[in-house]
Coordinates of C-alpha atoms in Angstrom, one line a residue:
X68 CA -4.2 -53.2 -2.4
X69 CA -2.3 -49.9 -0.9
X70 CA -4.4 -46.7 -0.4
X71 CA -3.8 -44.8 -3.2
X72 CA -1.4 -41.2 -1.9
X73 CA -3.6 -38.4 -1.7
X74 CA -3.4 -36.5 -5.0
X75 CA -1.6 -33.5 -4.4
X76 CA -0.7 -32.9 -8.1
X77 CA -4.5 -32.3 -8.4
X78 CA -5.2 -30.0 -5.9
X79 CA -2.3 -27.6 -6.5
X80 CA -4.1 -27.4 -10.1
X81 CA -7.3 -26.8 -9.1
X82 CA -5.6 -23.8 -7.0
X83 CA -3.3 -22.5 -9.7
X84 CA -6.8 -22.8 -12.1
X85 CA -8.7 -20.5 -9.0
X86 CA -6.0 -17.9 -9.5
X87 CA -5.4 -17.9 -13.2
X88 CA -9.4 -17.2 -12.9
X89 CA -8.9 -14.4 -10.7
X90 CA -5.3 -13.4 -9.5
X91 CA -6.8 -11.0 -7.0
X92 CA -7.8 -14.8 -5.0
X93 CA -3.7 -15.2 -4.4
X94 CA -2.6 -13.1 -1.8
X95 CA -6.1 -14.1 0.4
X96 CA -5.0 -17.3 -0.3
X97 CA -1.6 -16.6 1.1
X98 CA -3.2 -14.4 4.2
X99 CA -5.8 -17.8 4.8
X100 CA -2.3 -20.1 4.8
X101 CA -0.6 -17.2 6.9
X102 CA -3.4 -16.6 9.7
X103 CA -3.6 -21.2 9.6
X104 CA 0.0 -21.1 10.6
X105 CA 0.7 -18.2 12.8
X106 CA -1.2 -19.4 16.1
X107 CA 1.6 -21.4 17.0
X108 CA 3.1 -21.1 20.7
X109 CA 6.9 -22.6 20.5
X110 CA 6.8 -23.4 24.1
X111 CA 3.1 -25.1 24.7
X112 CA 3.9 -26.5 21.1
X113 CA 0.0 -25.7 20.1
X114 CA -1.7 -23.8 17.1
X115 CA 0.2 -24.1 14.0
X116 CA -0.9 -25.3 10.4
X117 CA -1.4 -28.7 11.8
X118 CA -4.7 -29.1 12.6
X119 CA -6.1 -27.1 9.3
X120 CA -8.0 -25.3 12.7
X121 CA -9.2 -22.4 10.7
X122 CA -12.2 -24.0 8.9
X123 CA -13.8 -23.9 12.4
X124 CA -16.3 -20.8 12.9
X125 CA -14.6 -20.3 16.5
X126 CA -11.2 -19.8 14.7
X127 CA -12.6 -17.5 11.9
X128 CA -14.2 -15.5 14.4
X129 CA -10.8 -14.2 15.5
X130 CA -10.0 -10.1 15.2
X131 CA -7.0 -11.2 12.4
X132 CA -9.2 -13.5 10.4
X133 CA -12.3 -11.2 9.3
X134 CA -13.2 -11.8 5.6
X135 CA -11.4 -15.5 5.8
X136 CA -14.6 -17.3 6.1
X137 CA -15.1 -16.8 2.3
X138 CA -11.9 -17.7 0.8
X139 CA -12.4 -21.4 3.3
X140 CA -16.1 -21.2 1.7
X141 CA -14.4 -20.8 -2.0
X142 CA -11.5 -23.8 -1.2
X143 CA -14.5 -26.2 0.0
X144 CA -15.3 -27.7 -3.6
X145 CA -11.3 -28.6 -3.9
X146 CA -11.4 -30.4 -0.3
X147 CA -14.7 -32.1 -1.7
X148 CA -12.8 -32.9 -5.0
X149 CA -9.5 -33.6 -3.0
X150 CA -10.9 -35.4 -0.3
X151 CA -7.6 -37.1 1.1
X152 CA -5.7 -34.4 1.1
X153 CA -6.2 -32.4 4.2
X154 CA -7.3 -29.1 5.2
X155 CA -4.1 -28.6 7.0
X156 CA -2.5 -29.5 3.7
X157 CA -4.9 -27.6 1.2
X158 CA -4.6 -24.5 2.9
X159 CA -1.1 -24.3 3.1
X160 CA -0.7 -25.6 0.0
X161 CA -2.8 -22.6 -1.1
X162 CA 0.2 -20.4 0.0
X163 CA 2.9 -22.3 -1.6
X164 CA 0.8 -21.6 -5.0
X165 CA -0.3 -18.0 -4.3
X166 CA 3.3 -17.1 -3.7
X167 CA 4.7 -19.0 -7.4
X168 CA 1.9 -18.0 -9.1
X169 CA 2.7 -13.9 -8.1
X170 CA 6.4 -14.8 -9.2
X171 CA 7.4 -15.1 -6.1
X172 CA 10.2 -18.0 -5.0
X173 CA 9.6 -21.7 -4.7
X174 CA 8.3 -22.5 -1.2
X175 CA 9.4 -26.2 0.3
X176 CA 6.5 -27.8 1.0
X177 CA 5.7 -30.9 3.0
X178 CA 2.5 -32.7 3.1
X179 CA 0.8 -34.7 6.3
X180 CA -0.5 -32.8 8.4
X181 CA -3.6 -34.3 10.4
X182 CA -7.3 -32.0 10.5
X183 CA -7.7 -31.3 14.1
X184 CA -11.7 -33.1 14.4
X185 CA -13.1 -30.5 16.8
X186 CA -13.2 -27.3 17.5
X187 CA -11.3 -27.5 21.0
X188 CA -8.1 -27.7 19.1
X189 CA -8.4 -24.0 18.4
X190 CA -6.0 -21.7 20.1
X191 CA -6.7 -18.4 21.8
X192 CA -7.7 -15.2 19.8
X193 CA -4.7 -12.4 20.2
X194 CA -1.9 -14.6 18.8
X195 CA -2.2 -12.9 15.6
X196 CA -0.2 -9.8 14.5
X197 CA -2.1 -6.5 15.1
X198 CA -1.3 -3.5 12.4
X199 CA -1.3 -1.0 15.6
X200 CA -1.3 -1.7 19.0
X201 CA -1.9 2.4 19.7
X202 CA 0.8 3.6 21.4
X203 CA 3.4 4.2 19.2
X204 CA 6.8 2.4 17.6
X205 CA 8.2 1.4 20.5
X206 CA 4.5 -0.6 21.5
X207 CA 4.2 -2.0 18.1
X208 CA 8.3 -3.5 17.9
X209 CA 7.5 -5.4 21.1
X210 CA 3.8 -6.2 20.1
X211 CA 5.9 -8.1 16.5
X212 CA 8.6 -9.3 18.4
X213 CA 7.1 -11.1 21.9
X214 CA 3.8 -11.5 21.0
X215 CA 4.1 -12.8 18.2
X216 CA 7.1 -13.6 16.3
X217 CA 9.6 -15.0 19.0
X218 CA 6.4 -16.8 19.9
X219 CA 6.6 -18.8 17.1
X220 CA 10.2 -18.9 17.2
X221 CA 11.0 -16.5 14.7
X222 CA 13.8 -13.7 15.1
X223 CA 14.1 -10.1 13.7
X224 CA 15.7 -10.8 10.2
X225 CA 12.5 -13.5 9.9
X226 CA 10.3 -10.7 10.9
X227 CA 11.2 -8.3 7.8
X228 CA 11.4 -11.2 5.1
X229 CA 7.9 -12.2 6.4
X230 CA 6.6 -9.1 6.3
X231 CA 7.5 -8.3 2.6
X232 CA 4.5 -10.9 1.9
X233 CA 2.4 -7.1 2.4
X234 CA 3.5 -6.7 -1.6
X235 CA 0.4 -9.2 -2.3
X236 CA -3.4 -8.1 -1.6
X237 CA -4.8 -4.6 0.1
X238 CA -6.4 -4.3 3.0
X239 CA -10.3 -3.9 3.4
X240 CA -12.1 -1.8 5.1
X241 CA -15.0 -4.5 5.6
X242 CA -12.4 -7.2 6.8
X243 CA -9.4 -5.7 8.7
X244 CA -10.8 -1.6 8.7
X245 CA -8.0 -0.6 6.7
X246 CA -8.0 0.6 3.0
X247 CA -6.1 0.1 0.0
X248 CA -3.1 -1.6 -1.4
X249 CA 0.5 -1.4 0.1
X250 CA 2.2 -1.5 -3.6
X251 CA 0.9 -0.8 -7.3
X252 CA 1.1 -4.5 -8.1
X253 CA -0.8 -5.9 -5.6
X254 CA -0.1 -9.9 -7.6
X255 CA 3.1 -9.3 -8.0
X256 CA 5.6 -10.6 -5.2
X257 CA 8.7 -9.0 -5.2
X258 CA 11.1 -6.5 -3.0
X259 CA 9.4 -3.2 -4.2
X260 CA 7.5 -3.1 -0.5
X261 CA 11.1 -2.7 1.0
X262 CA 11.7 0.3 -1.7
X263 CA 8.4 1.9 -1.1
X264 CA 9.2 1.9 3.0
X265 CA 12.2 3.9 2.6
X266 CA 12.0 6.1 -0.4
X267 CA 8.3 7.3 -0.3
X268 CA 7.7 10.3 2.1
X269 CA 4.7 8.7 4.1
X270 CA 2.0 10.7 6.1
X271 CA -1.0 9.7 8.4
X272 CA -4.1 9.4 6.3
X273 CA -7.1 11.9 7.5
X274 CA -10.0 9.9 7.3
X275 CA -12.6 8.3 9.7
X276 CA -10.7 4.7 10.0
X277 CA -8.1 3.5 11.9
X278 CA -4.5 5.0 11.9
X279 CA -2.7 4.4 8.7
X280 CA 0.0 6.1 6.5
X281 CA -0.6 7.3 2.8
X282 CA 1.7 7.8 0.2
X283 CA 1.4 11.6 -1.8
X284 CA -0.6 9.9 -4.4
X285 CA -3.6 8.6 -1.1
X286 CA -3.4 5.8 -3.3
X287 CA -1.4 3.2 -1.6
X288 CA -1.1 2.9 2.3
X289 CA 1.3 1.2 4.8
X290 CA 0.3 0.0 8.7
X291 CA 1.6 1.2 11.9
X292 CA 3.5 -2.3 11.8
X293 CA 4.8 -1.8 7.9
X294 CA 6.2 1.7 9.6
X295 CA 7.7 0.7 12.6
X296 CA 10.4 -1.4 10.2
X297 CA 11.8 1.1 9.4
X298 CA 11.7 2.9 13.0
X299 CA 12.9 0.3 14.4
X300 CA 17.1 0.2 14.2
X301 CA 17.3 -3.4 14.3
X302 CA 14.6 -4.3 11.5
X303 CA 15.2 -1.4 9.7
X304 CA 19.0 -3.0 8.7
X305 CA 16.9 -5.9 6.8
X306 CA 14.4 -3.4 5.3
X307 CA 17.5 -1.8 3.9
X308 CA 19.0 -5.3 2.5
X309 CA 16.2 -6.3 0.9
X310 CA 15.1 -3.2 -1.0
X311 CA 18.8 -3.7 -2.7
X312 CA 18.4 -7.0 -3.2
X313 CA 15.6 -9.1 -4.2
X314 CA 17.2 -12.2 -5.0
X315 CA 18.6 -12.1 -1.2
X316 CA 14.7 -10.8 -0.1
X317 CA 13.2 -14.2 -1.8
X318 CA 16.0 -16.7 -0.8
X319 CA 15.0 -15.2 3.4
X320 CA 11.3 -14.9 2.6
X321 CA 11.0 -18.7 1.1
X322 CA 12.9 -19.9 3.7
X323 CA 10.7 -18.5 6.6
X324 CA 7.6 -18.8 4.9
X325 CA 8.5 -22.8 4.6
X326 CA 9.5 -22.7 8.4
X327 CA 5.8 -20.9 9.2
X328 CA 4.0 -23.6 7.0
X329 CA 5.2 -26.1 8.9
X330 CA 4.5 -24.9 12.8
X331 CA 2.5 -27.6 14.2
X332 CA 1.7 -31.4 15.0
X333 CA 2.6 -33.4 12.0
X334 CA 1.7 -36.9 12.4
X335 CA 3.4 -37.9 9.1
X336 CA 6.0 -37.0 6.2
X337 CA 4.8 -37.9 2.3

């Protein structure tokens, strides 16, 4: 008899359950699907989603994955449960989910990718983005766009739309150093990130972290890399778009966010 097809239908449950649960789980979901896809080199064609590489200690002991080891730990019962479907696929799968279930648009999603059955598949730490690479606007543009962006073969109007994803989540102080949310609905995906970037007078926090900008409230924050969007001439244009349009800001996002899913070796098209 033919091998019954992996049961996607059930795993995207499970995950949508995990969130309804806890909606705070659905943009670490989204990072976990993020960091899984954005190793990808475009001209040694390696890293990617394809492997599902992040499960492996070596990969989650990367500077951009700290705090990741837990949300792989918490997705291990639906890979038991889900055992056919891999963790290329499950994680991000996750993504797809987190984004829908924030109210964010319907990601295209393709399933067969192939685990990676060693850890040698892992890729180099550094090919994730950095919030500052400490030398001002003009180092952290170039750090987005060569290092990693146009790396994976993305281009500046990419860049922006991918970077409204910072809507979800907040950053933490014992995973990345940073603190605090970058909007006031941290589960709720839409084009207010753009808004807050141009209309909110933003300062450098005074604390004992890392550089980061504060809004008059101290309660919400933006990155060096958030900042430099709108420093920047040429992202800055998109920044502007989107915060007028969110329709336009979830029709680019969906589309890049499907194209970053699917950087890396896929064996095999369901």
């Amino acid at each position: 008899p033919a091998l019954a097809a992996p049961d996607y239908a059930g795993a995207k449950a499970s995950l949508k359950a995990m969130i309804d649960a806890d909606p705070n789980i659905g943009p670490t979901m989204l990072r976990l699907a993020w960091h899984s896809s954005g190793t990808y080199d475009a001209m040694t064609k390696t890293g990617g989603s394809g492997g599902g590489t992040i499960r492996f200690k070596e990969e989650l002991a990367h500077g951009g994955n700290a705090g990741l080891d837990k949300m792989v730990a918490k997705l291990e019962p639906i890979h038991t449960q889900f055992a056919d479907v891999s963790y290329a696929d499950l994680y991000t799968l996750a993504g797809k989910v987190a984004i829908e279930a924030a109210g964010g648009p319907t990601i295209t999603w393709r399933a067969g990718r192939q685990d990676a059955l060693s850890p040698d598949a892992v890729t180099p730490d550094g090919r994730l983005p950095d919030a500052d690479k400490g030398k001002g606007p003009g180092a952290n543009a170039k750090h987005l766009r060569m290092d990693v962006f146009y790396r994976m073969g993305f281009n500046d109007k990419e860049i922006v739309a991918l970077s409204g994803a910072h809507a979800l989540g907040r950053a933490h102080p014992d995973a990345s150093g940073y603190d605090g949310p970058w909007s006031p609905s941290p589960t709720a995906l839409n084009n207010a990130y753009y808004n807050l970037l141009l209309n909110v007078p933003w300062t450098v926090k005074e604390w004992k972290g890392p550089e980061q900008f504060e809004d008059p409230t101290g309660k919400l924050m933006m990155l060096p890399s958030d900042i430099v969007l709108i420093q920047d001439k040429a992202f800055r244009k998109y920044v502007v778009q989107y915060s007028k349009d969110n329709a336009l800001f979830f029709k680019d996002f969906a589309a890049a966010t499907s194209k970053l899913f699917e950087l890396g070796d896929r064996k095999s098209v369901v």
